[in-house]
Coordinates of C-alpha atoms in Angstrom, one line a residue:
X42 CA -19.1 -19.8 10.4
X43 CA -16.8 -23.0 11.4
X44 CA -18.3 -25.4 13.5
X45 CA -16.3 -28.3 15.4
X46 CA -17.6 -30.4 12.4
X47 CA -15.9 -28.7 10.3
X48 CA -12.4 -30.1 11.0
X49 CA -13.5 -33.8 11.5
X50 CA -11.1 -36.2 9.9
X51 CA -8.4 -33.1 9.7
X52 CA -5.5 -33.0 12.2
X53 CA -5.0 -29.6 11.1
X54 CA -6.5 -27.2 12.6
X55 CA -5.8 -28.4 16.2
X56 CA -8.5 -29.0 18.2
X57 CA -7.8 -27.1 21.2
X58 CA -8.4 -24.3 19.3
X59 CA -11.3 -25.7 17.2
X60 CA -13.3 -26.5 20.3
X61 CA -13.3 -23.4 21.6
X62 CA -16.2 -21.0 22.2
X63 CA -14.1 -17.9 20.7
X64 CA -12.4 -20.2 18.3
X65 CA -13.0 -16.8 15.8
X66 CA -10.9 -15.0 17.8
X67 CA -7.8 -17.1 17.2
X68 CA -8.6 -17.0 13.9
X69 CA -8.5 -12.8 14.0
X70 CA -5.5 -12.6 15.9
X71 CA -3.7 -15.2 13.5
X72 CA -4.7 -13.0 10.2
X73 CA -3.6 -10.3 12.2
X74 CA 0.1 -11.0 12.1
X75 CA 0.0 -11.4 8.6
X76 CA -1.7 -7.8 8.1
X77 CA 0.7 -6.1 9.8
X78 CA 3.7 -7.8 8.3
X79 CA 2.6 -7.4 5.2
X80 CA 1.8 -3.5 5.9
X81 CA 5.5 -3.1 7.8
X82 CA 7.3 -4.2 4.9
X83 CA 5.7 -1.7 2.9
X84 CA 6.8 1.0 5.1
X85 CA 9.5 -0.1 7.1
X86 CA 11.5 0.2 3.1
X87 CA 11.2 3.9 3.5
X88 CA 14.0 4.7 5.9
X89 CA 16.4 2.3 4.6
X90 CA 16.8 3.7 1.3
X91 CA 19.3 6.2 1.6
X92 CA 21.6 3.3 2.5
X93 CA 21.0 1.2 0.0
X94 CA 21.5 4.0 -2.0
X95 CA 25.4 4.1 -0.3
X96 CA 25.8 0.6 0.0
X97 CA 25.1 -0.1 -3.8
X98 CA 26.6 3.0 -4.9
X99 CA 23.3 3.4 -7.0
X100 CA 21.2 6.9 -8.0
X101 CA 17.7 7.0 -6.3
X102 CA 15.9 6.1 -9.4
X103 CA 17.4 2.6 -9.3
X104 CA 17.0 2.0 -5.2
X105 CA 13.2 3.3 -5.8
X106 CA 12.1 0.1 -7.3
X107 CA 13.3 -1.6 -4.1
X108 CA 10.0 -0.2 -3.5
X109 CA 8.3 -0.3 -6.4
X110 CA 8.9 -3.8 -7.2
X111 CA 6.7 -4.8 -4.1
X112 CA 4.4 -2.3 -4.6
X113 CA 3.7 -3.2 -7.7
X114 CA 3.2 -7.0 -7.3
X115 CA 0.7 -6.2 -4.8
X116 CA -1.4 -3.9 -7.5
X117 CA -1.0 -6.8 -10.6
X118 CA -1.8 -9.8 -8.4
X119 CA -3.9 -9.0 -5.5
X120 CA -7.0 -9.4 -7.4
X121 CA -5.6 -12.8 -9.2
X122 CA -5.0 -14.3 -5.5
X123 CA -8.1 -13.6 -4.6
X124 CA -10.1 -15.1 -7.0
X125 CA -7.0 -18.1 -6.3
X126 CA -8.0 -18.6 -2.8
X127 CA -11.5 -19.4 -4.1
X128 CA -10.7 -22.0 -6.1
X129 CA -7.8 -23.6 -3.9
X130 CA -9.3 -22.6 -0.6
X131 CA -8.0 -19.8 1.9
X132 CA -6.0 -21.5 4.2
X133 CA -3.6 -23.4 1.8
X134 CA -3.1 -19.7 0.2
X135 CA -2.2 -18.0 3.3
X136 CA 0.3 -20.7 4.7
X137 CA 1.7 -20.7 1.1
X138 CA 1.7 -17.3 1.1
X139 CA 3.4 -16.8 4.7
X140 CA 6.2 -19.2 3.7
X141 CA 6.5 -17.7 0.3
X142 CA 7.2 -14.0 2.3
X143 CA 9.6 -15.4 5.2
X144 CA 11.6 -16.8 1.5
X145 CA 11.7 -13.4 0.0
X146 CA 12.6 -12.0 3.5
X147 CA 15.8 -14.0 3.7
X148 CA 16.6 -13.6 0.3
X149 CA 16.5 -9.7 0.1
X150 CA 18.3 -9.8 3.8
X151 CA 21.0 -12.0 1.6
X152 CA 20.8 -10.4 -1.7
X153 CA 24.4 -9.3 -2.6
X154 CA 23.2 -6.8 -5.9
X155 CA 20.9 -4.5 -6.0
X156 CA 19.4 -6.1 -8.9
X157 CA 18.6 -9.4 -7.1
X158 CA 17.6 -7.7 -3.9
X159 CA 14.8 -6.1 -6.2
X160 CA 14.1 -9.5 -7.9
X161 CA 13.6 -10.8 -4.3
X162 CA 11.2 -7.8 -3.3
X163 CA 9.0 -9.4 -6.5
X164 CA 9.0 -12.4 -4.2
X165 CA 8.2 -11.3 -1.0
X166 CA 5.6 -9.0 -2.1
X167 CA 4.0 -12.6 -4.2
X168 CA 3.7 -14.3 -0.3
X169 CA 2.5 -10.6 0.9
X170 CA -0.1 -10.6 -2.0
X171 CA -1.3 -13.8 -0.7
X172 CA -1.5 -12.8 2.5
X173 CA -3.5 -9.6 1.7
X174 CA -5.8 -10.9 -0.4
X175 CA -7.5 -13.3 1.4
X176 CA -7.1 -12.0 5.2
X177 CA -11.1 -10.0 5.0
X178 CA -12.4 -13.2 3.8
X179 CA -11.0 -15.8 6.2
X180 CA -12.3 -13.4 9.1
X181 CA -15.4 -12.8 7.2
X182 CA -16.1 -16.7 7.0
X183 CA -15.0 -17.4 10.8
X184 CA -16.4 -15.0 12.5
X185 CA -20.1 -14.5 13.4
X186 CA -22.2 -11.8 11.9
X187 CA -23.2 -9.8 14.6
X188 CA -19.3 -9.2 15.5
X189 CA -18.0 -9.4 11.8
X190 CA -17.6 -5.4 11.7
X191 CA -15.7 -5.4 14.8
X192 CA -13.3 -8.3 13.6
X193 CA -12.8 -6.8 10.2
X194 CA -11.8 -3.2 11.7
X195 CA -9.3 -4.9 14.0
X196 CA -7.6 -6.6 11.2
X197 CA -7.8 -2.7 9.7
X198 CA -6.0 -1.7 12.8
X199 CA -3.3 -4.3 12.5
X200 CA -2.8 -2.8 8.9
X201 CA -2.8 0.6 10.5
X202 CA -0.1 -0.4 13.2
X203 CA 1.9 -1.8 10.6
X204 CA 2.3 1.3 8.5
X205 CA 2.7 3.5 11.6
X206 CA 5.3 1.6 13.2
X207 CA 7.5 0.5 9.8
X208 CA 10.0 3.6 9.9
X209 CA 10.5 3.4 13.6
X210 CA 11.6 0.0 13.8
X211 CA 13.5 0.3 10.2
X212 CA 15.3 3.0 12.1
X213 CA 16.0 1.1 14.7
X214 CA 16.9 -2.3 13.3
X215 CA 19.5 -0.4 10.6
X216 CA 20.8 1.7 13.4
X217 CA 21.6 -1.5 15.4
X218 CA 22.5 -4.0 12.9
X219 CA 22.5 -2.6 9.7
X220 CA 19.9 -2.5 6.7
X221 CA 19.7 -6.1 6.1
X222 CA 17.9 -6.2 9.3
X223 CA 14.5 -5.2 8.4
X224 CA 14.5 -8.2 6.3
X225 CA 16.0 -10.9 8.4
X226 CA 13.6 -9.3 11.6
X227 CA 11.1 -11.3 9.1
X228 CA 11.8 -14.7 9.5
X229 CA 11.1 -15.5 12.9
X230 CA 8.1 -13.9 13.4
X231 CA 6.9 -15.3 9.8
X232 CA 7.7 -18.7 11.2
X233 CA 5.5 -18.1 14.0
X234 CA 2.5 -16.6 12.1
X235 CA 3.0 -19.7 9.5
X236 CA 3.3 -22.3 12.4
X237 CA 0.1 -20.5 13.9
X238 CA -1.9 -20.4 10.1
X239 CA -1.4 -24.5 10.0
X240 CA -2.5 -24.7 13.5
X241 CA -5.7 -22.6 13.4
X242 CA -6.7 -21.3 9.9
X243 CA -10.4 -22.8 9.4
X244 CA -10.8 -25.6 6.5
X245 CA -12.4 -24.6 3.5
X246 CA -15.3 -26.4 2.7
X247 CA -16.9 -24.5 -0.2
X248 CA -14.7 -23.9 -3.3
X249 CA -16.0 -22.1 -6.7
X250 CA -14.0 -24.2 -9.3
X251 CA -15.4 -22.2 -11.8
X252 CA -13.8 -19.4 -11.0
X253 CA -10.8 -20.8 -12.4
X254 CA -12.3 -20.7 -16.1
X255 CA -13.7 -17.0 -15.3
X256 CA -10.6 -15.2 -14.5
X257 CA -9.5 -12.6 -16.5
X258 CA -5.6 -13.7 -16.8
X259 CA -5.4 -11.4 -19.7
X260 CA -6.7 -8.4 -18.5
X261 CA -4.0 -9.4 -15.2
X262 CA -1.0 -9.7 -17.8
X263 CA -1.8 -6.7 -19.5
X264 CA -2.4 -4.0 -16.5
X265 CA 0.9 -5.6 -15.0
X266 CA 2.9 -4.5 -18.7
X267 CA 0.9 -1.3 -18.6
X268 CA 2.0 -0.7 -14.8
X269 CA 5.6 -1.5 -15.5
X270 CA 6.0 0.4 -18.3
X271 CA 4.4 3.2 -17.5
X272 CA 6.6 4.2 -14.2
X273 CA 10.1 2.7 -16.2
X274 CA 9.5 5.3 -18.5
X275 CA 8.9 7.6 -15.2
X276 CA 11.5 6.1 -13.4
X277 CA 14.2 6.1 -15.5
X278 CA 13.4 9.3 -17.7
X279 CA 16.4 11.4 -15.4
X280 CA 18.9 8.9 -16.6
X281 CA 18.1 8.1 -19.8
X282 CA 16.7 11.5 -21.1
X283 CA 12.6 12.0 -21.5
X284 CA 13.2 12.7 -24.9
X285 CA 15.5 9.0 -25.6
X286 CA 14.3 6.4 -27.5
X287 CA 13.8 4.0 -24.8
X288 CA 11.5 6.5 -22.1
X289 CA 9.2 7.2 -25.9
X290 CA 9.2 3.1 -26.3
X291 CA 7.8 3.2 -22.2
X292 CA 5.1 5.8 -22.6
X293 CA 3.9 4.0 -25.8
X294 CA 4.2 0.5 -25.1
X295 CA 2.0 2.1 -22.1
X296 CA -0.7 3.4 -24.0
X297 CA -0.8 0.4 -26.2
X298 CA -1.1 -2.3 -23.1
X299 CA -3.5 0.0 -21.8
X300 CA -5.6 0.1 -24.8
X301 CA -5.2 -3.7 -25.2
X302 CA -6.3 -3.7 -21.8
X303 CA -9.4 -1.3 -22.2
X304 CA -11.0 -3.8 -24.6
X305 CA -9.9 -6.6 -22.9
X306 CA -11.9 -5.4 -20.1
X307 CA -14.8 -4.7 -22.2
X308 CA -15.2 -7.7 -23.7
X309 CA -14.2 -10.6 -20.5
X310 CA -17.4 -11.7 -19.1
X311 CA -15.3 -11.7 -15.6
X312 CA -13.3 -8.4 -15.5
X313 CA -10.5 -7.7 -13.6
X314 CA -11.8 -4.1 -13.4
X315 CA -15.2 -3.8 -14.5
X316 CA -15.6 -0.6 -16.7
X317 CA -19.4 0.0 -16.1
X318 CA -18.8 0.9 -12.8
X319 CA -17.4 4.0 -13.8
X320 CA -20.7 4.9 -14.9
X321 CA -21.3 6.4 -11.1
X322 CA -19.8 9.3 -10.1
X323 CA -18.9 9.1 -6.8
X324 CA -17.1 5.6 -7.7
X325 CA -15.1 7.2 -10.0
X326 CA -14.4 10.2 -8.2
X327 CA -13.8 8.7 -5.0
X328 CA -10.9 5.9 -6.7
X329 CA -9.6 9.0 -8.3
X330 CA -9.4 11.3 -5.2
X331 CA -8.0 8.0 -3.3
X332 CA -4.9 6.9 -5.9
X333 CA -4.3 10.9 -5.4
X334 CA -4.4 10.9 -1.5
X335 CA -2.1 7.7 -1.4
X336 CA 0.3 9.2 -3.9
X337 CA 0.7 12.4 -1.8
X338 CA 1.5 9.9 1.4
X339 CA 4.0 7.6 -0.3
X340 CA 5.9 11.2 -2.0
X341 CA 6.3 12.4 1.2
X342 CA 6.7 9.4 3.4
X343 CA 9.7 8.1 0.9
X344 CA 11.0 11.0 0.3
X345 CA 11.5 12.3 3.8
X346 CA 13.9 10.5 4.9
X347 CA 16.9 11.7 2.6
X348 CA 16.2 14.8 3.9
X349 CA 16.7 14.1 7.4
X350 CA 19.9 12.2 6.6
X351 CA 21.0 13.7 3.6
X352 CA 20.5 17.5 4.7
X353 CA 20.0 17.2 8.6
X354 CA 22.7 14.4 9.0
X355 CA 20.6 12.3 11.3
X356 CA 21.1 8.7 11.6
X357 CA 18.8 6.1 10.2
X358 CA 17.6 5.7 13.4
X359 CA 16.5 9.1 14.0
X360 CA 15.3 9.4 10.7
X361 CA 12.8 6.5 11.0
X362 CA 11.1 8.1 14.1
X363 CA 10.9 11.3 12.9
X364 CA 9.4 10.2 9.8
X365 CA 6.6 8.6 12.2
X366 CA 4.6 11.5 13.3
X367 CA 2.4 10.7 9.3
X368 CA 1.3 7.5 9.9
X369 CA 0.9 8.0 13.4
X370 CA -1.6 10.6 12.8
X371 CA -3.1 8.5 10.5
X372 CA -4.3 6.1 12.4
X373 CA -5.4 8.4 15.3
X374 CA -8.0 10.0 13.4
X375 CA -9.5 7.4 11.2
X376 CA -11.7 5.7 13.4
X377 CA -12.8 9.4 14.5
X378 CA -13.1 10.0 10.5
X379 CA -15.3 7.3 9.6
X380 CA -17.9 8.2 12.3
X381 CA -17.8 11.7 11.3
X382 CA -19.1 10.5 8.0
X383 CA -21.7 8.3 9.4
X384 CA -23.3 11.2 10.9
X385 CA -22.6 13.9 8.2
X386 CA -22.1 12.0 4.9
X387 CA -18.4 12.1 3.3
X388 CA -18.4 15.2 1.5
X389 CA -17.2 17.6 4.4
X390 CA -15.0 15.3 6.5
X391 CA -12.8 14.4 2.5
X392 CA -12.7 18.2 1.8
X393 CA -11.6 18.9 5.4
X394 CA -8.9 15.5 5.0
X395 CA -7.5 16.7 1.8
X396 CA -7.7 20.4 2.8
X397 CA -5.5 19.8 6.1
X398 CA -2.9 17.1 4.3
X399 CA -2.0 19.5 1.2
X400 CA -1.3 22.6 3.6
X401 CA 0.5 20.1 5.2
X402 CA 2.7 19.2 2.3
X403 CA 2.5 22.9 1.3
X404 CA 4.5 23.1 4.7
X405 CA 7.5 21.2 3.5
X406 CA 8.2 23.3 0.4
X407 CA 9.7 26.1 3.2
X408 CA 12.3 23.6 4.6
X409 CA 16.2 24.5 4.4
X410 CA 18.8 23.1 6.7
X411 CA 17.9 25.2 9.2
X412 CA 14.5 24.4 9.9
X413 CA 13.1 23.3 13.3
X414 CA 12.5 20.1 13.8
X415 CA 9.2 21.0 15.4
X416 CA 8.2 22.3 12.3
X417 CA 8.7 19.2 10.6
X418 CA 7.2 17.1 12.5
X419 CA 4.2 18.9 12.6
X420 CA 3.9 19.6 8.9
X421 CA 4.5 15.2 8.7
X422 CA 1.5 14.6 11.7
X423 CA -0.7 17.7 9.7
X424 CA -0.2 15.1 6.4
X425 CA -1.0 12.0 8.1
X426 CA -3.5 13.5 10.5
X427 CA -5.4 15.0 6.5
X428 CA -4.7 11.3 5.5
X429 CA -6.7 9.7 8.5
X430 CA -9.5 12.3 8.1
X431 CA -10.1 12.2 4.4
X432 CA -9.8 8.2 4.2
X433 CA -12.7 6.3 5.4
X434 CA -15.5 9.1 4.3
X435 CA -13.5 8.8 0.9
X436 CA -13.6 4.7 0.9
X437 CA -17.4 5.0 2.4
X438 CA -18.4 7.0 -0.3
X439 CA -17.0 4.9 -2.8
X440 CA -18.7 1.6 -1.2
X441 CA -22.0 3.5 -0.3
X442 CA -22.2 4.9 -4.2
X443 CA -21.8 0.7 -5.4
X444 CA -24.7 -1.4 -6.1
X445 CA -24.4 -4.2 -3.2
X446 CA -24.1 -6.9 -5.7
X447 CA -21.0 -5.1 -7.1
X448 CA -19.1 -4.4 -2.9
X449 CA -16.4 -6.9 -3.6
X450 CA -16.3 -6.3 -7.1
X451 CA -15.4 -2.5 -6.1
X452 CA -13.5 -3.0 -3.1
X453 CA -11.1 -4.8 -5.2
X454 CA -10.9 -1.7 -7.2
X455 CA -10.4 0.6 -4.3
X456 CA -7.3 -0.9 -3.1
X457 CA -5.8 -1.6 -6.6
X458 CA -6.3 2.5 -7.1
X459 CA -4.7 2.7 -3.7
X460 CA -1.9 0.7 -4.6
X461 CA -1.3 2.4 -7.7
X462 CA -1.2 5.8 -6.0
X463 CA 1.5 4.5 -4.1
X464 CA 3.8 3.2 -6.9
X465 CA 2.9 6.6 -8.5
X466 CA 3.5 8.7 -5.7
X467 CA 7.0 7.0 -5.5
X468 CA 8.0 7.7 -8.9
X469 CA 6.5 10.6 -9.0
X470 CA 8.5 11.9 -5.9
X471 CA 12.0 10.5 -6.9
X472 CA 11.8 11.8 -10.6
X473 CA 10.7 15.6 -9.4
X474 CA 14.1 15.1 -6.8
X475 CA 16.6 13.7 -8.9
X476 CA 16.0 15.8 -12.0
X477 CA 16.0 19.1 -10.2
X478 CA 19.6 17.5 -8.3
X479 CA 21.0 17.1 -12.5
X480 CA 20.1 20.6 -13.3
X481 CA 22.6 21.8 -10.8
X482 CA 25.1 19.1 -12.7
X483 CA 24.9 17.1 -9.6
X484 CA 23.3 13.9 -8.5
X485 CA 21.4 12.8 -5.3
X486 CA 24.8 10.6 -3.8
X487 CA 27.5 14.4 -4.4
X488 CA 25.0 16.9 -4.1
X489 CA 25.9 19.9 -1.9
X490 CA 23.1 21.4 0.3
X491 CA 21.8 23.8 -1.7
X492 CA 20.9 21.5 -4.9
X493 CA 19.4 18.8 -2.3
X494 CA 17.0 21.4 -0.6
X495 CA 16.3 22.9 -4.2
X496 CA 15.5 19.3 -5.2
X497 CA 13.4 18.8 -1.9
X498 CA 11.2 22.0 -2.7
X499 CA 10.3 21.0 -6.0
X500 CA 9.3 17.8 -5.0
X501 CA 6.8 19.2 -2.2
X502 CA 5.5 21.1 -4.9
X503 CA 5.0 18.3 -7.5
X504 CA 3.4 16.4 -4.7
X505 CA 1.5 19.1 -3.3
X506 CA -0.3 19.6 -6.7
X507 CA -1.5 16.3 -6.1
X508 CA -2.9 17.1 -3.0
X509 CA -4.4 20.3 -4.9
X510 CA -6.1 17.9 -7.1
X511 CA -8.1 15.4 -5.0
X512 CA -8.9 19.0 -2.7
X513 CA -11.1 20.2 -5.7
X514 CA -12.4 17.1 -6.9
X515 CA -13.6 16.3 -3.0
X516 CA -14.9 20.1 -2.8
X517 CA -17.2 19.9 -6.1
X518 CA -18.2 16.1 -6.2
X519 CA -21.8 14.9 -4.8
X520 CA -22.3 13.5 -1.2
X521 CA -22.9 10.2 0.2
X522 CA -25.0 10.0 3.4
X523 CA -23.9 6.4 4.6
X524 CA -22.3 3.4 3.5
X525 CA -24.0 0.4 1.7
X526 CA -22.7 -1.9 4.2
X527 CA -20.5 -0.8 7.4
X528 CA -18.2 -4.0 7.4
X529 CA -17.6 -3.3 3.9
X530 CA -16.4 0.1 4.5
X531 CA -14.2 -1.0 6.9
X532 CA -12.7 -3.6 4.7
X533 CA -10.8 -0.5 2.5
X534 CA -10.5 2.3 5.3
X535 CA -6.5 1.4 5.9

């Protein structure tokens, strides 16, 4: 906990803050912004898409990775950044990281290529990185013990918010002013949230500079090559042929990194992920089941919206609140989730989760042109309402299964598997549509209806036997009765 001692000799943080009885409030609410930022910039993408699709006069393989490419920064470096902030302290991070995000805003608002406005989404998701991974430990070192769980779920809440409200207000913003919008809508508020880090963030007095001898940079380097190459190959495989040259160099040059990578893990005495946790069951399961979950969301919630626009005709706008109904019912039933599986263990509340999301996605595979709106938005809510219910037990079983001198060790690991669902899920998603679209000797940008709603079935499928998947592992894995820690649950339930 900061004390008013704390800050003497410092001009930053301002006193009137410092001084303050619920001082560790202001610092809540100031990593707060940053959460939700960081969270609506990784949905608030999904709508836009199908214009950037027209305004590049690009295939939806390339105008994925303006996606991907933040996606995947956040799964290479998150675990870097934190063990960064520890060396460097918190609060220089996160006011580096803030400005480095408002940057990459402008820039992608700016970019005039599709090329650079990915090379920009690299950027933005470096500041976003920095803002993720260290927004649980600044609350966790303001704020007092005995109101630590309540701080940390709040700061899971703005997370939640985020997500939720991304589409709608991409809809909004392109329907207004265009798709440059959602990045621009960036700056100001990232000036305030900066401006309010400088003033309030806590100093850091204790730094570990040995953590900068201990990091595994390697094992970093190489799961980033692995990553890339792996959904290049996936990514591109539609354009370039599976069976090409270059998609066989991808898949190899993946299994090689990752083999590289194996034994670099093995043998670093600080492993980015270590391998012995693996060991337990419900660990391994539970990461599994939860890269599964995440990349039945992200197929669905990305692929949506060119079917509302594509098929139904609906403007952006529309498009981004109709897409809302998943992450709205997301959030609504998580907190109900996690205290479900305080009382009964995770076992039945991740079966039920899973169960409900994948009849859910089932649902979509029916859709034509003609299809009630009603019914899609309640197939969407049935996804996201699965989602909210299978999360937290899923996360609390992972935590609860994990030796407490290993939480942060596998929290880290948790929201890496989360983040690669999410790339996955992506790629996934937009290979399964486009492919489909070229059998018919069309693509994505000329198809008539009937090839789009072919390709949209067969996606639903693909992503559905995801959904399948994490179903049967939930149904035959063990059960854990509680958590290790409750704040540490909460730390990975968004």
């Amino acid at each position: 906990m900061t004390d008013n001692a704390t800050h003497a000799g410092h001009s930053l943080p301002l006193k009137f803050f410092t001084n303050r009885p619920n001082y560790h409030w202001y610092v809540v609410a100031t990593v707060c912004i940053g959460a939700f930022m960081a969270a609506l910039d990784g949905s608030i993408i999904t709508v836009a898409l199908p214009t950037i699709d027209r305004e590049f006069n690009v295939n939806v393989s390339a105008s994925a990775w303006v996606a991907l490419a933040y996606l995947l920064t956040l799964t290479a470096l998150l675990a870097m950044f934190g063990r960064i902030a520890d060396i460097v302290g918190r609060r220089p991070l996160y006011t580096i990281g803030f400005t480095i995000f408002i940057i990459g805003s402008a820039l992608c608002g700016a970019a005039p290529t599709l090329g650079l406005l990915i090379g920009f989404r690299v950027l933005q998701g470096i500041g976003a990185t920095m803002l993720q991974a260290n927004s649980v430990a600044i609350v966790t070192a303001a704020v007092p013990e005995k109101v630590r769980g309540k701080a940390i779920g709040i700061q899971g809440s703005a997370l939640a918010v985020g997500l939720s409200l991304g589409p709608a207000i991409g809809g909004l913003l392109i329907g207004l002013f265009g798709w440059r919008s959602i990045f621009y809508v960036n700056v100001p508020v990232g000036i305030i949230g900066t401006t309010l880090a400088a003033m309030i963030l806590p100093i850091d007095l204790h730094k570990d500079a040995s953590a900068k001898s201990n990091f595994d940079y390697i094992g970093a380097l190489l799961l980033a090559i692995t990553l890339i190459a792996f959904l290049l190959g996936l990514n591109q495989g539609n354009d370039d042929g599976w069976g090409s040259p270059t998609i066989i160099g991808y898949f190899i040059s993946t299994a090689v990194f990752a083999i590289l990578f194996y034994f670099q893990e093995r043998r670093h005495p600080a492993p980015l992920i270590d391998l012995s946790l693996f060991k337990i069951e419900q660990l391994t399961w539970g990461n599994i089941t939860g890269a599964l979950s995440y990349g039945v969301m992200y197929g669905v919630l990305y692929i949506v919206p060119y079917f509302f626009e594509d098929v139904l005709r609906k403007p952006s706008s529309s498009s981004g609140l109709l897409t809302t109904p998943l992450p709205i019912g997301m959030m609504l039933l998580a907190p109900i989730a996690g205290k479900i599986a305080d009382k009964l263990g995770s076992k039945l509340p991740t079966v039920a989760g899973m169960g409900i999301a994948t009849l859910g996605t089932i649902a979509l595979i029916f859709v034509n042109a003609n299809t009630n709106l009603l019914y899609l938005i309640f197939a969407l809510f049935f996804v996201g309402v699965g989602m909210g219910i299978f999360t937290p037990p899923n996360n609390s079983s992972v935590m609860g299964s994990t030796p407490r001198n290993r939480l942060g060790v596998s929290s880290g690991m948790l929201n890496m598997s989360r983040s690669l669902g999410q790339s996955l899920g992506i790629a996934y998603a937009f290979a399964i549509f486009q492919g489909v679209i070229l059998l018919y000797h069309f693509t994505p940008k000329n198809a008539p209806v009937g090839p789009l709603i072919a390709g949209f079935k067969w996606t639903f499928i693909g992503v559905s036997i995801f959904g399948v998947a994490a179903l049967f592992i939930s149904l035959f894995r063990g059960n854990v009765a509680k958590v290790a820690l409750p704040e540490e649950a909460k730390i990975v339930e968004v």
